[in-house]
Amino acid sequence: MDLLDKLAILDQAVTPTMLSIPAGTNLTDAVTAVIEMSGEPAGAVNPSDQTTRTDTTWEPGTTLLRVVNDLLESANYFSLWCDGWGRYQITPYVDTKSRPIVAEWEEGENATFTPDFDHLEDIYTVPNRVICVSQATGDEEALVSVAENTNPQSPYSFQARGRWIDHVEENVETTGQTALNDYAARRLQELSSAMSTVTITHLYRPFNLNDAATFASHRAGITGRHVITKYSIPWSETGLTTTTLRKVVEV
């Protein structure tokens, strides 16, 4: 038997008609209202004073989860997630380098994970420059933000590669230049890290998605800070948890 968290409720509920949220609407208030459209309480909300910059519209048939995450993204919040008690969590994004470490996994005689693990890495498409362009509003031109990896210690930086590898995102919903700058920096960090993942099997320990952890396998040449992106807990007292970790690359 597979169990789903309560995000499935919002993923199965859609907007029956065109949904519009006017410019100047408080973003976390809007998220709360959309969640409550499903009949569920909004859960734990970290409120923001940011407001929508433009009138925002979703077509009929758009899932409520998509609407919620679009709004959260424009405020530079994490995507909606559920804690272990099934409560929706509306939380601001925290840079991967600033998150507290919740678990440390290292090979050796005291290791708490099995010796076999999967490691996937694909660096070909990792960008070193992210360009984000917002939607234009009436007489106002679109906002533009550029985030560049110029860290000489990074294997993906301009200095290391000798050329720009660009990733462009257009029509980004944002509340203003500061939020767009934060979003561009976030996307550069995410895209720089997304191509190196490790999947391990280990003894159960409590944590949440997006938590930070360290992983070290000297025989595989993998060390450093990672982010928990996926985990599966078995229905067995003696079963082992399977967790996927994404390496954090400094930019």
Short mmCIF file of C-alpha atoms in Angstrom, two decimals:
data_model
loop_
_atom_site.label_atom_id
_atom_site.label_comp_id
_atom_site.label_asym_id
_atom_site.label_seq_id
_atom_site.Cartn_x
_atom_site.Cartn_y
_atom_site.Cartn_z
CA MET A 1 0.00 0.00 0.00
CA ASP A 2 1.33 3.42 -0.99
CA LEU A 3 0.36 6.52 0.98
CA LEU A 4 0.40 10.09 -0.34
CA ASP A 5 0.71 13.29 1.65
CA LYS A 6 -1.97 15.97 1.53
CA LEU A 7 -0.44 17.68 -1.49
CA ALA A 8 -2.41 15.09 -3.46
CA ILE A 9 -5.63 16.84 -2.38
CA LEU A 10 -4.58 20.08 -4.07
CA ASP A 11 -3.16 18.22 -7.05
CA GLN A 12 -6.52 16.55 -7.70
CA ALA A 13 -8.59 19.74 -7.28
CA VAL A 14 -8.67 22.20 -10.18
CA THR A 15 -10.01 25.66 -10.91
CA PRO A 16 -13.44 25.08 -12.52
CA THR A 17 -13.39 28.54 -14.11
CA MET A 18 -10.80 31.21 -14.88
CA LEU A 19 -9.07 32.21 -11.62
CA SER A 20 -7.76 35.77 -11.35
CA ILE A 21 -5.89 37.42 -8.50
CA PRO A 22 -5.57 41.21 -8.83
CA ALA A 23 -2.35 43.18 -8.50
CA GLY A 24 -1.63 44.27 -4.93
CA THR A 25 -3.00 41.09 -3.31
CA ASN A 26 -0.98 39.81 -0.34
CA LEU A 27 0.69 36.62 -1.55
CA THR A 28 0.43 34.48 1.58
CA ASP A 29 -3.19 35.55 2.02
CA ALA A 30 -3.83 34.46 -1.57
CA VAL A 31 -2.13 31.10 -0.95
CA THR A 32 -4.25 30.55 2.15
CA ALA A 33 -7.44 31.31 0.21
CA VAL A 34 -6.52 28.89 -2.60
CA ILE A 35 -5.76 26.06 -0.17
CA GLU A 36 -9.07 26.65 1.59
CA MET A 37 -10.84 26.34 -1.78
CA SER A 38 -10.11 22.60 -1.47
CA GLY A 39 -11.89 22.40 1.89
CA GLU A 40 -8.59 21.97 3.76
CA PRO A 41 -7.16 24.35 6.39
CA ALA A 42 -4.14 26.34 5.30
CA GLY A 43 -1.88 24.89 8.00
CA ALA A 44 1.23 26.70 9.23
CA VAL A 45 1.77 30.02 7.46
CA ASN A 46 4.88 32.18 7.68
CA PRO A 47 3.25 35.44 6.56
CA SER A 48 4.80 37.82 4.05
CA ASP A 49 4.01 41.45 3.29
CA GLN A 50 4.79 40.92 -0.41
CA THR A 51 1.99 41.50 -2.90
CA THR A 52 1.32 40.47 -6.48
CA ARG A 53 2.92 42.92 -8.93
CA THR A 54 0.46 42.26 -11.75
CA ASP A 55 -2.99 40.80 -12.27
CA THR A 56 -2.40 37.06 -12.34
CA THR A 57 -4.67 34.58 -14.12
CA TRP A 58 -4.89 30.79 -14.39
CA GLU A 59 -6.88 28.89 -17.01
CA PRO A 60 -9.80 26.62 -16.06
CA GLY A 61 -8.53 23.16 -15.14
CA THR A 62 -5.33 24.38 -13.46
CA THR A 63 -4.63 22.38 -10.30
CA LEU A 64 -4.82 24.26 -7.01
CA LEU A 65 -1.32 22.96 -6.22
CA ARG A 66 0.01 24.66 -9.36
CA VAL A 67 -1.68 27.95 -8.40
CA VAL A 68 -0.30 27.79 -4.86
CA ASN A 69 3.23 27.04 -6.01
CA ASP A 70 3.15 29.78 -8.65
CA LEU A 71 2.24 32.28 -5.93
CA LEU A 72 4.87 30.95 -3.52
CA GLU A 73 7.55 31.06 -6.20
CA SER A 74 6.85 34.71 -6.94
CA ALA A 75 7.43 35.49 -3.24
CA ASN A 76 10.63 33.39 -3.15
CA TYR A 77 9.05 30.80 -0.85
CA PHE A 78 9.56 27.05 -0.86
CA SER A 79 7.01 25.05 -2.80
CA LEU A 80 4.16 23.94 -0.55
CA TRP A 81 5.06 20.93 1.59
CA CYS A 82 3.58 18.86 4.42
CA ASP A 83 5.19 18.04 7.74
CA GLY A 84 5.01 14.67 9.46
CA TRP A 85 1.65 15.58 10.99
CA GLY A 86 0.04 16.28 7.63
CA ARG A 87 -0.01 20.06 8.02
CA TYR A 88 0.63 22.29 5.04
CA GLN A 89 3.77 24.37 5.50
CA ILE A 90 4.13 27.81 3.87
CA THR A 91 7.76 28.80 4.48
CA PRO A 92 10.21 31.31 2.97
CA TYR A 93 13.06 29.92 0.91
CA VAL A 94 16.34 29.54 2.81
CA ASP A 95 19.62 29.43 0.89
CA THR A 96 21.09 25.93 0.89
CA LYS A 97 24.29 27.16 2.53
CA SER A 98 22.34 28.59 5.49
CA ARG A 99 20.19 25.57 6.39
CA PRO A 100 21.13 23.67 9.56
CA ILE A 101 22.54 20.17 9.08
CA VAL A 102 20.00 17.53 10.20
CA ALA A 103 21.94 14.38 9.29
CA GLU A 104 25.52 13.33 8.65
CA TRP A 105 26.23 10.22 6.59
CA GLU A 106 29.83 9.04 6.16
CA GLU A 107 31.29 5.74 5.03
CA GLY A 108 33.25 3.77 7.57
CA GLU A 109 32.83 1.42 10.49
CA ASN A 110 30.28 3.74 12.09
CA ALA A 111 28.24 4.27 8.92
CA THR A 112 24.44 4.23 9.29
CA PHE A 113 23.75 3.52 5.60
CA THR A 114 24.35 0.45 3.45
CA PRO A 115 27.60 0.23 1.43
CA ASP A 116 25.85 0.24 -1.94
CA PHE A 117 24.40 3.54 -3.18
CA ASP A 118 23.55 5.18 -6.50
CA HIS A 119 25.38 8.28 -7.71
CA LEU A 120 24.23 10.20 -10.79
CA GLU A 121 26.05 13.20 -12.23
CA ASP A 122 25.52 15.13 -15.46
CA ILE A 123 27.39 18.42 -15.71
CA TYR A 124 26.99 19.16 -19.43
CA THR A 125 23.93 21.40 -19.11
CA VAL A 126 24.79 23.06 -15.80
CA PRO A 127 24.60 26.84 -16.44
CA ASN A 128 26.93 29.46 -15.03
CA ARG A 129 24.60 32.35 -15.81
CA VAL A 130 20.86 32.60 -15.18
CA ILE A 131 18.81 35.38 -16.77
CA CYS A 132 15.30 35.96 -15.43
CA VAL A 133 12.81 38.30 -17.10
CA SER A 134 9.52 39.29 -15.50
CA GLN A 135 6.27 40.06 -17.24
CA ALA A 136 5.78 43.61 -18.47
CA THR A 137 2.92 45.50 -16.82
CA GLY A 138 1.11 48.20 -18.77
CA ASP A 139 3.57 51.05 -19.29
CA GLU A 140 6.22 49.40 -17.10
CA GLU A 141 8.98 47.48 -18.83
CA ALA A 142 9.82 43.96 -17.77
CA LEU A 143 12.33 43.57 -14.95
CA VAL A 144 15.55 41.68 -15.66
CA SER A 145 17.91 39.98 -13.24
CA VAL A 146 21.19 38.22 -14.05
CA ALA A 147 22.94 35.83 -11.65
CA GLU A 148 26.47 34.73 -12.58
CA ASN A 149 28.75 32.03 -11.25
CA THR A 150 32.16 33.70 -11.10
CA ASN A 151 33.52 31.63 -8.21
CA PRO A 152 36.98 30.45 -9.32
CA GLN A 153 36.66 27.46 -6.97
CA SER A 154 33.51 26.21 -8.70
CA PRO A 155 33.98 23.67 -11.53
CA TYR A 156 31.02 25.24 -13.37
CA SER A 157 32.03 28.91 -13.15
CA PHE A 158 32.92 31.20 -16.05
CA GLN A 159 36.56 31.07 -14.96
CA ALA A 160 36.59 27.25 -14.98
CA ARG A 161 34.85 26.87 -18.34
CA GLY A 162 36.01 29.97 -20.17
CA ARG A 163 32.56 30.69 -21.58
CA TRP A 164 28.99 31.47 -20.53
CA ILE A 165 26.41 28.72 -20.46
CA ASP A 166 23.08 30.49 -20.10
CA HIS A 167 19.70 29.51 -18.70
CA VAL A 168 16.89 31.96 -19.48
CA GLU A 169 13.48 32.14 -17.79
CA GLU A 170 10.87 34.53 -19.17
CA ASN A 171 7.55 35.81 -17.81
CA VAL A 172 8.64 35.18 -14.23
CA GLU A 173 6.01 36.22 -11.71
CA THR A 174 7.65 38.47 -9.14
CA THR A 175 6.83 41.19 -6.63
CA GLY A 176 9.72 43.45 -7.64
CA GLN A 177 13.42 43.73 -8.47
CA THR A 178 14.65 42.43 -5.10
CA ALA A 179 12.46 39.34 -5.27
CA LEU A 180 13.55 38.72 -8.87
CA ASN A 181 17.22 39.02 -7.89
CA ASP A 182 16.68 36.51 -5.09
CA TYR A 183 14.89 34.17 -7.47
CA ALA A 184 17.67 34.34 -10.09
CA ALA A 185 20.31 33.59 -7.44
CA ARG A 186 18.18 30.72 -6.16
CA ARG A 187 17.78 29.23 -9.64
CA LEU A 188 21.52 29.48 -10.30
CA GLN A 189 22.18 27.60 -7.06
CA GLU A 190 19.52 24.97 -7.81
CA LEU A 191 20.63 24.39 -11.39
CA SER A 192 24.27 24.17 -10.36
CA SER A 193 23.43 21.46 -7.85
CA ALA A 194 20.68 19.53 -9.59
CA MET A 195 22.96 17.33 -11.69
CA SER A 196 24.72 15.45 -8.86
CA THR A 197 22.56 13.19 -6.70
CA VAL A 198 23.13 10.28 -4.35
CA THR A 199 20.49 7.73 -3.30
CA ILE A 200 21.23 5.83 -0.10
CA THR A 201 19.48 3.26 2.09
CA HIS A 202 19.80 3.92 5.80
CA LEU A 203 18.36 3.57 9.27
CA TYR A 204 15.29 5.72 9.83
CA ARG A 205 15.74 9.22 11.22
CA PRO A 206 13.27 12.12 11.22
CA PHE A 207 13.78 14.94 8.72
CA ASN A 208 11.87 16.92 6.09
CA LEU A 209 12.27 17.59 2.39
CA ASN A 210 14.72 20.43 1.65
CA ASP A 211 16.62 19.81 4.89
CA ALA A 212 20.42 19.96 4.63
CA ALA A 213 22.67 16.97 5.32
CA THR A 214 26.27 15.96 4.74
CA PHE A 215 27.39 12.89 2.81
CA ALA A 216 30.90 11.51 2.45
CA SER A 217 32.18 8.59 0.40
CA HIS A 218 35.91 8.88 -0.06
CA ARG A 219 36.09 5.85 -2.35
CA ALA A 220 33.59 7.56 -4.69
CA GLY A 221 35.11 11.01 -4.24
CA ILE A 222 31.87 12.53 -2.94
CA THR A 223 31.89 14.81 0.08
CA GLY A 224 30.09 17.90 1.27
CA ARG A 225 26.73 19.49 1.91
CA HIS A 226 23.62 18.01 0.30
CA VAL A 227 19.88 18.72 0.29
CA ILE A 228 17.25 16.03 0.89
CA THR A 229 15.01 15.93 -2.18
CA LYS A 230 13.14 12.63 -1.76
CA TYR A 231 12.69 9.85 0.77
CA SER A 232 10.66 6.67 1.17
CA ILE A 233 9.84 5.05 4.52
CA PRO A 234 8.84 1.33 4.49
CA TRP A 235 5.95 -0.21 6.42
CA SER A 236 8.23 -2.32 8.59
CA GLU A 237 9.86 -1.86 11.98
CA THR A 238 13.11 -3.25 10.59
CA GLY A 239 12.85 -1.65 7.14
CA LEU A 240 15.35 0.89 5.86
CA THR A 241 14.61 4.37 4.54
CA THR A 242 15.64 5.26 0.98
CA THR A 243 16.72 8.89 0.58
CA THR A 244 17.90 10.94 -2.40
CA LEU A 245 20.37 13.76 -1.73
CA ARG A 246 21.30 16.57 -4.13
CA LYS A 247 24.81 17.94 -3.78
CA VAL A 248 25.13 21.64 -3.03
CA VAL A 249 27.65 23.30 -5.34
CA GLU A 250 29.04 26.66 -4.24
CA VAL A 251 28.41 29.48 -6.72
#
